[in-house]
Coordinates of C-alpha atoms and ligand atoms in Angstrom, one line a residue:
X1 CA -73.9 109.6 169.5
X2 CA -76.5 111.8 167.6
X3 CA -77.4 111.0 164.2
X4 CA -79.3 112.1 161.4
X5 CA -80.2 116.0 161.4
X6 CA -84.3 114.8 161.6
X7 CA -85.8 118.1 161.3
X8 CA -85.2 122.0 161.4
X9 CA -88.0 123.9 163.2
X10 CA -88.8 127.7 161.9
X11 CA -91.8 129.6 164.0
X12 CA -93.9 131.5 162.1
X13 CA -96.2 134.1 162.3
X14 CA -98.5 133.4 159.6
X15 CA -98.0 129.4 158.5
X16 CA -100.4 129.7 155.1
X17 CA -97.7 132.5 154.4
X18 CA -94.6 131.0 155.4
X19 CA -96.2 127.8 153.4
X20 CA -96.9 129.7 150.4
X21 CA -92.7 130.9 150.9
X22 CA -91.8 127.6 150.6
X23 CA -94.0 126.5 148.3
X24 CA -94.0 128.8 145.6
X25 CA -90.2 130.7 146.2
X26 CA -88.1 127.8 147.1
X27 CA -90.0 125.4 145.1
X28 CA -91.0 122.6 147.6
X29 CA -93.6 120.1 148.7
X30 CA -95.4 121.4 151.6
X31 CA -97.9 119.7 153.3
X32 CA -101.5 121.2 154.3
X33 CA -101.0 122.6 158.3
X34 CA -101.8 119.9 160.9
X35 CA -103.2 121.5 164.1
X36 CA -101.4 119.5 167.1
X37 CA -102.8 121.4 169.9
X38 CA -100.9 118.5 172.6
X39 CA -98.2 120.3 171.5
X40 CA -99.9 124.1 171.4
X41 CA -98.8 124.6 167.6
X42 CA -100.3 124.0 164.2
X43 CA -97.3 122.4 161.9
X44 CA -96.7 122.1 158.1
X45 CA -94.1 120.1 156.8
X46 CA -91.4 120.5 154.3
X47 CA -90.1 117.4 152.5
X48 CA -86.3 118.0 151.5
X49 CA -84.5 115.1 150.0
X50 CA -82.3 115.0 153.5
X51 CA -84.4 116.1 155.8
X52 CA -87.5 118.1 156.8
X53 CA -88.4 121.9 157.7
X54 CA -91.1 121.9 160.3
X55 CA -93.2 125.6 159.8
X56 CA -94.6 126.1 163.4
X57 CA -97.3 128.4 164.2
X58 CA -98.6 129.2 168.0
X59 CA -102.0 127.0 168.6
X60 CA -104.0 128.4 171.8
X61 CA -103.1 130.0 174.8
X62 CA -100.4 128.4 176.3
X63 CA -98.5 127.8 172.9
X64 CA -94.2 126.6 173.8
X65 CA -93.5 129.1 170.8
X66 CA -95.8 132.4 171.7
X67 CA -93.0 133.7 173.9
X68 CA -90.3 133.0 170.6
X69 CA -92.5 135.2 168.6
X70 CA -92.7 137.8 171.0
X71 CA -89.1 138.2 170.8
X72 CA -88.8 137.7 166.6
X73 CA -92.0 138.8 165.4
X74 CA -91.1 137.7 162.0
X75 CA -90.1 134.4 162.9
X76 CA -86.9 132.8 162.9
X77 CA -85.2 129.2 163.4
X78 CA -86.2 128.0 166.4
X79 CA -84.7 124.3 167.4
X80 CA -82.7 121.2 165.1
X81 CA -83.6 117.6 165.8
X82 CA -81.1 115.0 165.9
X83 CA -82.0 111.7 165.8
X84 CA -80.5 109.3 168.8
X85 CA -80.9 105.6 168.6
X86 CA -82.3 104.8 172.6
X87 CA -83.2 108.3 174.0
X88 CA -82.7 106.6 177.7
X89 CA -79.5 106.3 177.0
X90 CA -78.5 109.3 175.2
X91 CA -80.1 111.4 178.4
X92 CA -77.6 109.2 180.6
X93 CA -75.3 110.0 178.8
X94 CA -75.5 114.0 178.3
X95 CA -76.5 114.6 182.3
X96 CA -73.4 112.3 183.3
X97 CA -71.7 115.3 181.1
X98 CA -72.9 118.3 182.9
X99 CA -75.5 118.6 180.1
X100 CA -79.2 120.0 181.0
X101 CA -82.7 118.6 179.7
X102 CA -85.4 120.8 180.3
X103 CA -88.7 120.4 181.8
X104 CA -88.7 117.2 184.0
X105 CA -86.1 115.7 182.3
X106 CA -88.2 112.7 180.9
X107 CA -88.8 111.9 177.6
X108 CA -92.5 113.0 175.6
X109 CA -94.3 112.1 172.9
X110 CA -93.3 114.4 169.9
X111 CA -94.9 115.7 166.8
X112 CA -94.1 113.0 165.2
X113 CA -95.1 110.5 167.9
X114 CA -91.6 109.2 168.7
X115 CA -90.0 109.6 172.3
X116 CA -88.1 112.9 172.6
X117 CA -86.2 115.5 174.7
X118 CA -84.9 119.2 174.8
X119 CA -81.6 120.3 175.8
X120 CA -80.7 123.8 177.7
X121 CA -79.2 126.0 175.1
X122 CA -76.9 127.5 176.9
X123 CA -75.3 124.1 177.1
X124 CA -75.3 123.8 173.4
X125 CA -73.7 126.9 171.5
X126 CA -76.9 128.5 171.5
X127 CA -78.9 126.3 169.8
X128 CA -81.9 124.8 171.2
X129 CA -81.5 120.8 170.1
X130 CA -84.4 118.6 170.3
X131 CA -83.1 114.6 170.5
X132 CA -85.4 112.0 168.8
X133 CA -85.7 108.3 169.4
X134 CA -85.6 107.0 165.7
Ligands
CO201 CO1 -89.3 119.3 166.3

């Protein structure tokens, strides 16, 4: 069911410092920071030949990644995003096999303007998974 790895998201306390690590130390191409208030993050996108890394810093009071930084003050890997062709079909496939979708279970518009869902990490080897319709 899942297709390509679309991105790996890393939550960081300092987006400028993290962008420098990827740009200068790892020699990667990193976008300018992009505020995404609807998602409660400021993001910078690292473009790699086969996938992307999203560097996410909390934005605003109710950021969904703020509690992650409270538990991991230096930052860390937050989620993996896999592409699916049909997100509604993917949701039916997963819930039919006992997996749980976070929130109200309905797809939302993600950071790339496409429908996304997040899956309960306890059902997936301790990893938060985002599905994005490609
Ligand atoms: Co993501």
